[in-house]
Short mmCIF file of C-alpha atoms and ligand atoms in Angstrom, two decimals:
data_model
loop_
_atom_site.label_atom_id
_atom_site.label_comp_id
_atom_site.label_asym_id
_atom_site.label_seq_id
_atom_site.Cartn_x
_atom_site.Cartn_y
_atom_site.Cartn_z
CA MET A 175 0.00 0.00 0.00
CA ALA A 176 1.17 3.54 -0.72
CA ILE A 177 0.51 6.72 1.26
CA SER A 178 0.09 10.21 -0.23
CA VAL A 179 2.61 12.68 1.17
CA ASN A 180 4.25 16.03 0.47
CA LEU A 181 7.54 14.37 -0.38
CA SER A 182 9.40 17.54 -1.39
CA ALA A 183 8.90 18.94 2.10
CA ILE A 184 10.03 15.68 3.67
CA ILE A 185 13.12 15.46 1.45
CA THR A 186 14.17 19.00 2.33
CA ALA A 187 13.56 18.44 6.04
CA LEU A 188 15.61 15.24 6.01
CA GLY A 189 18.51 16.87 4.24
CA GLY A 190 18.05 16.13 0.54
CA ARG A 191 17.50 13.18 -1.73
CA HIS A 192 20.72 11.45 -0.72
CA ALA A 193 19.66 11.41 2.92
CA ILE A 194 16.26 9.88 2.21
CA GLN A 195 17.84 7.32 -0.16
CA GLN A 196 20.13 6.19 2.63
CA LEU A 197 17.33 6.16 5.16
CA LEU A 198 15.08 3.97 3.01
CA ASN A 199 17.97 2.06 1.45
CA VAL A 200 16.76 2.75 -2.10
CA GLY A 201 18.35 4.20 -5.24
CA PRO A 202 17.79 7.66 -6.76
CA SER A 203 15.28 6.33 -9.31
CA ALA A 204 13.01 5.08 -6.51
CA ILE A 205 12.92 8.60 -5.04
CA SER A 206 12.11 10.03 -8.49
CA ASN A 207 9.24 7.55 -8.78
CA TYR A 208 7.91 8.46 -5.34
CA LEU A 209 8.13 12.16 -6.27
CA THR A 210 6.32 11.63 -9.58
CA ARG A 211 3.52 9.71 -7.93
CA GLY A 212 3.43 11.75 -4.72
CA HIS A 213 3.35 8.47 -2.83
CA LEU A 214 5.61 6.62 -0.43
CA PRO A 215 5.46 2.90 0.25
CA GLU A 216 3.76 2.12 3.54
CA ARG A 217 6.96 0.60 4.95
CA ALA A 218 8.66 3.99 4.66
CA LYS A 219 6.15 5.69 6.97
CA PRO A 220 7.51 4.65 10.39
CA ILE A 221 11.11 5.15 9.25
CA ILE A 222 10.48 8.69 8.06
CA TYR A 223 8.26 9.51 11.01
CA ALA A 224 11.04 8.43 13.39
CA ALA A 225 13.76 10.30 11.48
CA LEU A 226 11.81 13.56 11.35
CA THR A 227 10.77 13.31 14.97
CA LYS A 228 14.38 12.71 15.96
CA LYS A 229 15.30 15.91 14.12
CA GLY A 230 12.72 17.73 16.23
CA TYR A 231 9.96 18.17 13.65
CA GLN A 232 6.32 17.91 14.66
CA ILE A 233 4.68 15.46 12.27
CA ARG A 234 1.09 14.43 11.65
CA ALA A 235 1.21 10.67 11.97
CA ASP A 236 -1.25 9.64 9.24
CA ASP A 237 0.16 11.54 6.24
CA LEU A 238 3.55 12.71 7.57
CA GLU A 239 2.56 16.37 7.12
CA ILE A 240 5.20 18.58 8.75
CA LEU A 241 3.38 20.78 11.25
CA ALA A 242 6.35 22.63 12.74
CA GLY A 243 10.11 22.76 12.57
CA PRO A 244 12.52 21.83 15.33
CA PRO A 245 12.33 24.14 18.36
CA ALA A 246 14.99 26.80 18.68
CA THR A 247 17.61 26.32 21.36
CA SER A 248 18.94 29.26 23.27
CA SER A 249 22.34 29.03 21.59
CA GLN A 250 20.95 28.39 18.16
CA PRO A 251 18.11 30.49 16.77
CA LEU A 252 15.44 28.63 14.81
CA HIS A 253 16.31 30.03 11.40
CA SER A 254 19.98 29.10 11.59
CA ASP A 255 19.20 25.45 12.19
CA THR A 256 16.38 24.89 9.75
CA HIS A 257 14.76 26.44 6.75
CA PHE A 258 11.85 27.68 8.85
CA GLY A 259 11.53 31.45 8.78
CA LYS A 260 13.67 31.96 5.67
CA ARG A 261 12.47 34.93 3.64
CA ILE A 262 11.96 34.51 -0.08
CA LEU A 263 11.13 37.33 -2.43
CA LEU A 264 9.18 35.62 -5.21
CA ILE A 265 9.35 37.64 -8.43
CA VAL A 266 6.74 36.62 -10.97
CA ALA A 267 7.54 37.60 -14.56
CA GLY A 268 5.11 37.71 -17.46
CA GLY A 269 4.87 34.28 -19.06
CA ILE A 270 2.17 31.63 -19.37
CA ALA A 271 3.90 29.67 -16.61
CA ALA A 272 3.14 32.56 -14.18
CA TYR A 273 0.19 30.61 -12.81
CA LYS A 274 2.67 28.00 -11.54
CA ALA A 275 4.27 30.69 -9.37
CA LEU A 276 1.19 30.45 -7.14
CA GLU A 277 1.77 26.76 -6.54
CA THR A 278 5.49 27.46 -6.04
CA ALA A 279 4.59 30.01 -3.34
CA ARG A 280 2.40 27.41 -1.64
CA GLN A 281 5.13 24.78 -1.75
CA LEU A 282 7.70 27.22 -0.36
CA GLN A 283 5.40 28.05 2.53
CA GLN A 284 4.88 24.37 3.23
CA LEU A 285 8.63 24.08 3.48
CA GLY A 286 8.55 26.76 6.13
CA ALA A 287 9.56 29.81 4.09
CA HIS A 288 8.09 33.26 4.45
CA VAL A 289 7.14 34.38 0.92
CA THR A 290 6.66 37.92 -0.34
CA GLY A 291 5.40 38.35 -3.90
CA VAL A 292 6.60 40.85 -6.47
CA MET A 293 5.01 41.01 -9.91
CA THR A 294 5.99 42.59 -13.20
CA ASP A 295 3.38 44.30 -15.36
CA GLY A 296 3.57 41.32 -17.71
CA ALA A 297 2.83 38.89 -14.88
CA LYS A 298 -0.35 40.81 -14.09
CA GLN A 299 -1.67 39.80 -17.52
CA PHE A 300 -1.65 36.20 -16.29
CA ILE A 301 -2.35 36.30 -12.55
CA THR A 302 -3.46 39.02 -10.18
CA PRO A 303 -1.45 40.53 -7.32
CA LEU A 304 -4.46 39.76 -5.16
CA SER A 305 -4.19 36.01 -5.73
CA LEU A 306 -0.52 36.02 -4.73
CA ALA A 307 -1.22 38.28 -1.75
CA ALA A 308 -4.06 36.02 -0.60
CA LEU A 309 -1.85 32.98 -0.84
CA THR A 310 1.16 34.46 0.92
CA GLY A 311 -0.80 36.52 3.43
CA GLU A 312 1.49 39.42 2.48
CA LYS A 313 1.12 42.48 0.32
CA CYS A 314 2.23 41.72 -3.22
CA TYR A 315 4.50 44.49 -4.50
CA ASP A 316 4.20 45.52 -8.14
CA SER A 317 5.13 49.15 -8.54
CA LEU A 318 8.46 50.92 -8.32
CA PHE A 319 6.90 54.28 -7.84
CA SER A 320 4.12 53.59 -5.39
CA LEU A 321 4.48 56.18 -2.69
CA THR A 322 2.78 53.96 -0.16
CA ASP A 323 5.11 51.08 -0.87
CA GLU A 324 8.12 53.34 -0.76
CA ALA A 325 6.90 54.68 2.56
CA GLU A 326 6.14 51.20 3.90
CA MET A 327 9.21 49.50 2.53
CA GLY A 328 11.51 51.03 -0.05
CA HIS A 329 12.71 48.80 -2.84
CA ILE A 330 16.21 48.67 -1.39
CA ARG A 331 14.89 47.40 1.93
CA LEU A 332 12.62 44.97 0.14
CA ALA A 333 15.60 43.66 -1.82
CA ARG A 334 17.77 43.37 1.26
CA SER A 335 15.15 41.76 3.46
CA ALA A 336 15.31 38.46 1.60
CA ASP A 337 17.44 35.37 2.03
CA LEU A 338 16.69 34.51 -1.58
CA VAL A 339 15.24 36.31 -4.58
CA LEU A 340 13.50 33.70 -6.72
CA VAL A 341 12.19 34.47 -10.21
CA VAL A 342 9.33 32.20 -11.35
CA PRO A 343 8.95 32.08 -14.30
CA ALA A 344 12.10 33.71 -15.69
CA THR A 345 11.01 34.63 -19.20
CA ALA A 346 13.46 35.27 -22.07
CA ASN A 347 12.68 38.97 -21.80
CA PHE A 348 13.20 39.04 -18.03
CA MET A 349 16.56 37.26 -18.30
CA ALA A 350 17.62 39.68 -21.04
CA ARG A 351 16.72 42.70 -18.89
CA ALA A 352 18.36 41.20 -15.82
CA ASN A 353 21.50 40.41 -17.78
CA ALA A 354 21.68 43.93 -19.19
CA GLY A 355 21.27 45.43 -15.71
CA ILE A 356 18.14 47.29 -16.74
CA ALA A 357 16.16 48.54 -13.75
CA ASP A 358 12.94 49.86 -15.24
CA ASP A 359 10.48 48.24 -12.87
CA LEU A 360 10.37 47.03 -9.28
CA ALA A 361 11.42 43.46 -10.09
CA THR A 362 14.54 44.33 -12.08
CA THR A 363 15.45 47.08 -9.61
CA ILE A 364 15.33 44.53 -6.78
CA LEU A 365 17.71 42.31 -8.73
CA LEU A 366 20.24 45.12 -8.94
CA ALA A 367 19.80 46.15 -5.32
CA THR A 368 19.80 42.76 -3.63
CA THR A 369 22.77 41.26 -1.88
CA ALA A 370 20.89 37.99 -1.37
CA LYS A 371 21.22 34.88 -3.49
CA VAL A 372 19.24 34.98 -6.72
CA ALA A 373 17.65 31.97 -8.41
CA MET A 374 15.64 31.82 -11.60
CA ALA A 375 13.38 29.15 -13.09
CA PRO A 376 13.42 29.82 -16.83
CA ALA A 377 10.31 29.05 -18.88
CA MET A 378 9.77 29.76 -22.54
CA ASN A 379 9.06 28.43 -26.00
CA PRO A 380 11.78 25.96 -27.15
CA ALA A 381 12.81 28.19 -30.08
CA MET A 382 13.24 31.17 -27.76
CA TRP A 383 15.22 29.00 -25.34
CA ALA A 384 17.47 27.78 -28.19
CA HIS A 385 18.13 31.33 -29.45
CA VAL A 386 21.73 32.40 -29.13
CA ALA A 387 20.68 35.62 -27.35
CA THR A 388 18.86 33.65 -24.63
CA LYS A 389 21.75 31.21 -24.31
CA HIS A 390 24.10 34.15 -23.89
CA ASN A 391 21.91 35.79 -21.22
CA PHE A 392 21.47 32.50 -19.37
CA ALA A 393 25.22 31.74 -19.39
CA SER A 394 26.14 35.26 -18.40
CA LEU A 395 23.66 35.39 -15.49
CA ARG A 396 24.95 32.03 -14.25
CA GLN A 397 28.50 33.22 -14.46
CA ARG A 398 27.51 36.11 -12.22
CA GLY A 399 26.23 33.65 -9.65
CA VAL A 400 22.53 33.43 -10.47
CA HIS A 401 21.34 29.89 -9.68
CA MET A 402 19.34 28.44 -12.54
CA ILE A 403 16.65 25.87 -11.79
CA GLY A 404 15.89 24.14 -15.09
CA PRO A 405 14.45 24.46 -17.66
CA VAL A 406 13.57 20.89 -18.59
CA SER A 407 12.34 19.19 -21.74
CA GLY A 408 8.68 18.43 -22.36
CA ASP A 409 5.42 20.01 -23.47
CA THR A 410 5.51 23.76 -23.12
CA ALA A 411 2.47 25.91 -22.50
CA CYS A 412 2.57 27.23 -26.08
CA GLY A 413 1.87 23.72 -27.35
CA GLU A 414 5.37 22.94 -28.62
CA GLU A 415 7.55 20.22 -27.23
CA GLY A 416 11.22 20.67 -26.40
CA GLU A 417 13.57 22.25 -23.92
CA GLY A 418 12.23 25.37 -22.24
CA ARG A 419 9.53 23.92 -20.02
CA MET A 420 9.65 25.26 -16.48
CA CYS A 421 10.52 22.83 -13.68
CA GLU A 422 7.59 21.70 -11.55
CA PRO A 423 6.76 24.00 -8.59
CA ALA A 424 7.68 21.30 -6.05
CA ASP A 425 11.12 20.91 -7.63
CA ILE A 426 11.64 24.68 -7.79
CA ALA A 427 10.66 25.02 -4.14
CA ALA A 428 12.93 22.16 -3.04
CA ALA A 429 15.87 23.55 -5.05
CA ALA A 430 15.26 27.06 -3.69
CA MET A 431 15.16 25.87 -0.09
CA GLN A 432 18.37 23.94 -0.56
CA LEU A 433 20.06 27.11 -1.75
CA ILE A 434 19.32 28.88 1.51
CA THR A 435 19.79 25.92 3.80
CA PRO A 436 23.22 24.63 2.80
CA GLN A 437 23.23 22.38 5.85
CA ASN A 438 20.43 20.49 4.15
CA ILE A 439 22.60 19.55 1.19
CA PRO A 440 24.38 16.24 1.84
CA ASN A 441 28.00 16.88 2.74
CA ALA A 442 27.52 20.63 2.52
CA LYS A 443 28.49 21.10 6.16
CA ASP A 444 31.78 19.32 5.60
CA HIS A 445 32.36 21.22 2.42
CA ALA A 446 31.17 24.60 3.62
CA LYS A 447 34.42 26.21 2.50
CA SER A 448 35.05 24.00 -0.50
CA PRO A 449 37.31 25.58 -3.11
CA LEU A 450 34.82 24.12 -5.58
CA ALA A 451 32.14 26.57 -4.44
CA GLY A 452 31.15 28.77 -7.36
CA LYS A 453 33.44 26.97 -9.82
CA ARG A 454 31.83 26.35 -13.19
CA ILE A 455 32.24 22.70 -14.13
CA ILE A 456 31.19 20.85 -17.29
CA VAL A 457 30.54 17.12 -16.82
CA THR A 458 29.69 14.83 -19.73
CA SER A 459 27.90 11.60 -18.95
CA GLY A 460 26.08 8.63 -20.48
CA PRO A 461 26.38 7.27 -24.00
CA THR A 462 25.86 9.04 -27.28
CA ILE A 463 23.50 7.44 -29.74
CA GLU A 464 24.22 7.66 -33.46
CA PRO A 465 21.31 6.85 -35.79
CA ILE A 466 21.71 4.36 -38.63
CA ASP A 467 18.20 4.82 -39.93
CA LYS A 468 14.84 5.75 -38.44
CA VAL A 469 14.88 2.79 -36.03
CA ARG A 470 18.45 1.59 -35.56
CA PHE A 471 21.43 3.16 -33.89
CA ILE A 472 25.07 2.67 -32.83
CA ALA A 473 25.93 3.32 -29.19
CA ASN A 474 28.43 2.57 -26.45
CA ARG A 475 27.43 0.86 -23.25
CA SER A 476 27.03 3.39 -20.47
CA SER A 477 24.49 3.86 -17.69
CA GLY A 478 25.58 7.40 -16.85
CA LYS A 479 25.87 6.37 -13.17
CA GLN A 480 29.47 7.50 -12.79
CA GLY A 481 29.15 10.81 -14.63
CA HIS A 482 25.93 11.69 -12.83
CA ALA A 483 27.47 10.80 -9.45
CA ILE A 484 30.41 13.10 -10.20
CA ALA A 485 28.06 15.93 -11.14
CA ALA A 486 26.06 15.37 -7.93
CA SER A 487 29.14 15.35 -5.74
CA LEU A 488 30.56 18.56 -7.23
CA ALA A 489 27.19 20.32 -6.99
CA SER A 490 26.84 19.31 -3.34
CA ARG A 491 30.13 21.12 -2.71
CA GLY A 492 28.76 24.31 -4.20
CA ALA A 493 30.07 24.01 -7.76
CA ASP A 494 27.99 25.34 -10.62
CA VAL A 495 27.66 22.13 -12.63
CA ILE A 496 26.46 21.78 -16.23
CA LEU A 497 25.75 18.11 -16.80
CA ILE A 498 25.68 17.29 -20.52
CA SER A 499 24.31 13.80 -20.88
CA GLY A 500 23.30 11.34 -23.55
CA PRO A 501 20.12 9.27 -23.03
CA VAL A 502 20.22 7.51 -19.62
CA ASN A 503 17.75 6.31 -17.01
CA GLU A 504 19.52 8.14 -14.18
CA PRO A 505 17.55 11.08 -12.75
CA ALA A 506 19.11 14.53 -12.99
CA PRO A 507 21.02 15.20 -9.75
CA ASP A 508 19.85 18.06 -7.57
CA GLN A 509 21.32 21.47 -8.21
CA VAL A 510 22.85 20.81 -11.62
CA THR A 511 21.94 22.34 -14.95
CA MET A 512 21.01 19.44 -17.17
CA VAL A 513 21.57 19.51 -20.92
CA GLN A 514 20.21 16.43 -22.69
CA VAL A 515 21.77 15.42 -25.99
CA THR A 516 21.69 12.38 -28.25
CA THR A 517 24.62 12.37 -30.67
CA ALA A 518 28.33 13.13 -30.28
CA ASN A 519 27.96 16.21 -32.46
CA GLU A 520 25.19 17.48 -30.19
CA MET A 521 27.33 16.78 -27.13
CA LEU A 522 30.24 18.70 -28.65
CA ALA A 523 27.98 21.65 -29.50
CA ALA A 524 26.61 21.67 -25.94
CA CYS A 525 30.15 21.58 -24.50
CA LYS A 526 31.26 24.44 -26.74
CA ALA A 527 28.22 26.45 -25.64
CA ALA A 528 29.01 25.72 -21.99
CA LEU A 529 32.60 26.98 -22.25
CA PRO A 530 34.31 28.87 -20.70
CA ALA A 531 34.48 26.79 -17.56
CA ASP A 532 36.96 26.24 -14.73
CA ILE A 533 36.95 22.46 -15.01
CA ALA A 534 35.73 19.87 -17.54
CA ILE A 535 35.20 16.20 -16.75
CA CYS A 536 34.44 13.97 -19.74
CA ALA A 537 32.87 10.83 -18.34
CA ALA A 538 30.60 10.18 -21.33
CA ALA A 539 31.01 7.07 -23.43
CA VAL A 540 30.99 8.85 -26.75
CA ALA A 541 30.41 6.63 -29.80
CA ASP A 542 33.59 6.72 -31.85
CA TRP A 543 31.75 6.28 -35.13
CA ARG A 544 28.63 7.53 -36.81
CA VAL A 545 27.00 6.46 -40.03
CA GLN A 546 28.14 8.59 -42.96
CA SER A 547 24.66 9.08 -44.37
CA VAL A 548 21.71 8.30 -42.13
CA SER A 549 18.84 6.68 -44.03
CA ASP A 550 15.48 8.47 -43.98
CA GLN A 551 13.71 5.12 -44.13
CA LYS A 552 14.22 1.84 -42.28
CA LEU A 553 16.92 -0.05 -44.21
CA LYS A 554 15.60 -3.29 -45.66
CA LYS A 555 17.33 -6.61 -45.05
CA PRO A 556 18.49 -8.24 -48.30
CA GLU A 557 16.40 -11.24 -49.41
CA ASP A 558 19.49 -13.42 -49.42
CA PRO A 559 20.06 -14.58 -45.80
CA ASP A 560 23.79 -14.92 -46.48
CA ALA A 561 24.20 -11.44 -47.90
CA GLY A 562 26.28 -9.11 -45.73
CA MET A 563 25.63 -5.46 -45.07
CA MET A 564 28.16 -2.64 -45.38
CA LEU A 565 27.69 0.56 -43.43
CA ALA A 566 30.01 3.46 -44.24
CA LEU A 567 31.08 5.05 -40.95
CA CYS A 568 32.96 8.22 -40.21
CA GLN A 569 34.68 9.26 -37.00
CA ASN A 570 32.93 11.37 -34.45
CA PRO A 571 34.65 14.45 -33.05
CA ASP A 572 36.70 13.80 -29.93
CA ILE A 573 35.05 16.05 -27.37
CA LEU A 574 37.72 15.61 -24.70
CA ALA A 575 40.50 16.44 -27.18
CA HIS A 576 38.49 19.41 -28.41
CA ILE A 577 38.03 20.82 -24.88
CA SER A 578 41.70 20.17 -24.07
CA SER A 579 42.87 22.22 -27.04
CA ALA A 580 40.19 24.92 -26.95
CA SER A 581 41.39 28.53 -26.82
CA ASN A 582 39.28 28.95 -23.67
CA ARG A 583 40.49 25.64 -22.20
CA PRO A 584 39.41 24.96 -18.60
CA LYS A 585 42.30 24.96 -16.15
CA LEU A 586 41.68 21.32 -15.31
CA VAL A 587 40.48 18.84 -17.95
CA ILE A 588 39.76 15.27 -16.87
CA GLY A 589 39.04 12.31 -19.12
CA PHE A 590 38.13 8.69 -18.54
CA ALA A 591 39.68 5.62 -20.09
CA ALA A 592 37.83 2.34 -20.01
CA GLU A 593 40.30 -0.29 -21.19
CA THR A 594 40.03 -4.04 -21.56
CA GLU A 595 43.84 -4.61 -21.49
CA ASN A 596 47.13 -2.88 -20.62
CA LEU A 597 45.21 -0.37 -18.56
CA LEU A 598 48.08 1.79 -17.34
CA GLN A 599 49.97 1.98 -20.65
CA ASN A 600 46.87 2.63 -22.76
CA ALA A 601 45.45 5.18 -20.37
CA THR A 602 48.79 7.00 -20.06
CA LYS A 603 49.04 7.26 -23.85
CA LYS A 604 45.44 8.44 -23.98
CA ARG A 605 46.18 11.28 -21.55
CA GLN A 606 48.97 12.52 -23.80
CA ARG A 607 47.07 12.01 -27.05
CA LYS A 608 43.98 13.85 -25.86
CA GLY A 609 45.89 16.62 -24.09
CA CYS A 610 43.92 16.37 -20.85
CA ASP A 611 45.42 16.83 -17.39
CA TRP A 612 44.10 13.74 -15.65
CA ILE A 613 42.77 10.41 -16.81
CA ILE A 614 40.62 8.24 -14.59
CA ALA A 615 41.37 4.76 -15.90
CA ASN A 616 39.35 1.66 -15.24
CA GLN A 617 39.53 -1.92 -16.43
CA VAL A 618 36.36 -3.10 -18.12
CA GLY A 619 35.20 -6.30 -19.71
CA GLY A 620 36.05 -8.67 -16.84
CA ASP A 621 33.36 -11.36 -16.50
CA ALA A 622 33.39 -11.31 -12.72
CA ASP A 623 33.38 -7.60 -12.36
CA PRO A 624 31.27 -5.65 -14.82
CA VAL A 625 31.52 -1.87 -14.57
CA PHE A 626 28.78 -0.90 -17.02
CA GLY A 627 25.51 -0.41 -15.17
CA SER A 628 27.05 -1.58 -11.88
CA ALA A 629 27.12 0.58 -8.77
CA LEU A 630 30.79 -0.33 -8.25
CA ASN A 631 33.92 0.90 -9.96
CA GLN A 632 37.68 0.59 -9.50
CA ALA A 633 39.98 3.15 -11.03
CA MET A 634 43.34 4.87 -10.97
CA LEU A 635 44.07 8.55 -11.42
CA ILE A 636 46.85 9.22 -13.93
CA SER A 637 48.33 12.71 -13.99
CA ALA A 638 51.65 14.36 -14.81
CA ASN A 639 52.61 13.63 -11.19
CA GLY A 640 52.15 9.88 -11.47
CA VAL A 641 49.55 7.26 -10.72
CA ASP A 642 47.19 7.06 -7.77
CA GLU A 643 45.46 3.69 -7.48
CA TRP A 644 42.05 3.66 -5.83
CA PRO A 645 40.40 0.57 -4.33
CA GLN A 646 37.10 -0.78 -5.62
CA MET A 647 34.26 1.35 -4.32
CA GLN A 648 30.74 2.57 -5.02
CA LYS A 649 30.53 4.92 -8.00
CA THR A 650 29.18 7.57 -5.64
CA ASP A 651 32.27 7.15 -3.42
CA LEU A 652 34.53 7.31 -6.46
CA ALA A 653 32.82 10.60 -7.33
CA GLU A 654 33.56 11.92 -3.82
CA THR A 655 37.18 10.73 -4.07
CA LEU A 656 37.59 12.52 -7.38
CA ALA A 657 36.00 15.68 -5.93
CA ASP A 658 38.45 15.49 -2.97
CA HIS A 659 41.38 15.30 -5.41
CA ILE A 660 40.06 18.23 -7.42
CA GLU A 661 39.67 20.27 -4.22
CA ALA A 662 43.26 19.43 -3.27
CA GLU A 663 44.43 20.47 -6.76
CA LEU A 664 42.59 23.79 -6.52
CA THR A 665 44.24 24.62 -3.20
CA ARG A 666 47.77 23.66 -4.31
O1 C5P B 1137 39.14 7.30 -26.88
P1 C5P B 1137 38.31 6.85 -25.74
O2 C5P B 1137 36.84 6.76 -26.09
O3 C5P B 1137 38.76 5.62 -25.03
O4 C5P B 1137 38.49 8.02 -24.68
C1 C5P B 1137 37.78 8.10 -23.51
C2 C5P B 1137 37.69 9.52 -23.02
O5 C5P B 1137 37.54 10.42 -24.09
C3 C5P B 1137 36.49 9.73 -22.13
O6 C5P B 1137 36.82 10.76 -21.24
C4 C5P B 1137 35.43 10.17 -23.13
O7 C5P B 1137 34.41 10.93 -22.49
C5 C5P B 1137 36.23 11.00 -24.09
N1 C5P B 1137 35.76 10.98 -25.47
C6 C5P B 1137 35.23 12.11 -26.03
N2 C5P B 1137 34.85 12.13 -27.34
C7 C5P B 1137 34.99 11.03 -28.11
C8 C5P B 1137 35.52 9.85 -27.55
C9 C5P B 1137 35.89 9.86 -26.22
O8 C5P B 1137 35.10 13.11 -25.32
N3 C5P B 1137 34.61 11.06 -29.35
#
């Protein structure tokens, strides 16, 4: 039997997805399933009830609704220990997804945040200030020049009063204005005046999202430290399908709360002063898939587990991670910007668009070959059962080599080498040939010890300084070990 719960709130209260995975002893995909369905298995109920109670939360026993946060202690005020009482300035910009800002406000409040609404003129075409005010129980601010507002709370004070300024939805126009530093209404003025963290949840038509101007604004805002939540692929409100769809309100709320409660991110306490914080890191992951015809393809074996674990580990230490992945079943880790691609050429284009970066880690299993001319129709088998079939292939671009020799090369470029024999020699040659700084080499193809799809991996780090052999471990631990080495390199 399954029980309906507000899982986003529970995940945040327990300290993130990793914490709840460990608690229930399940993988990340199970948590994604629970989130999609809004249900938890019955067996999870007593475990979660006990864990939340131990943390000091007041829980309703039947549906695990969080009624109150842990009590403050005299030495530790409530807001420093939990996300309760955090102040979020929710800016609603003018896009069709504006109606989802209302649900986002509700979710944020359920997570214990205090939400104040700000609306652009465009947003008011979609929802009314009254609806946001009614939901938040707070005046919704919408005018830069309202004398009353200025008397009650000037825009500078409004901007400074927040722990987080969250823009939902961030339209193409809003991102362009924010990037240009235009301050022609209350919302954009707040962005210039605030010293708080800023997060945006972009939402727009896929063609607008793909436009070079939007890509530029997005990249430039991120480089300035704006945290981007999504967008994701799927149906967009304008009826087209593709990238540009806004993340779901529950995901936006959970990501926003994590930004202002770093102690809720797994490992964040330990890595509070990580040299990785704020570093822009490109991670490639998964396979690439090269079409032969409308139904067939060439691909390498890869689950994306290792690349995704690396992205998750770096993000949990505060890095600004762009995860560029081929098709995999792994869920997108929290706090990373996900770019989904299919072919090697698409992966290369996404990497080029993501540069410049401080670090690049190429963990993807890129197909070495692609078919020279992809057939528009399904290729027919010859009548003769003995007849062979010739496919003309050409080489795919080497993404790792490209990044290593780029004019805006990241300071640290890391590749992977999966070898079936002569691991050390082959991987050492690969490091030189590709021009990367480090190679993480692992033996594959052993019958007893498969790496593909497994949760385990064993590798060695090969650099100009020599070889560091690592014992067999979980892929998530290997990701942490690699992140530790990168941190050490950054502080050398
Ligand atoms: O040449 P090989 O595929 O063994 O090299 C492995 C490393 O190179 C990995 O880091 C992989 O992500 C990267 N690679 C790449 N583009 C290719 C082939 C491999 O980035 N076309």
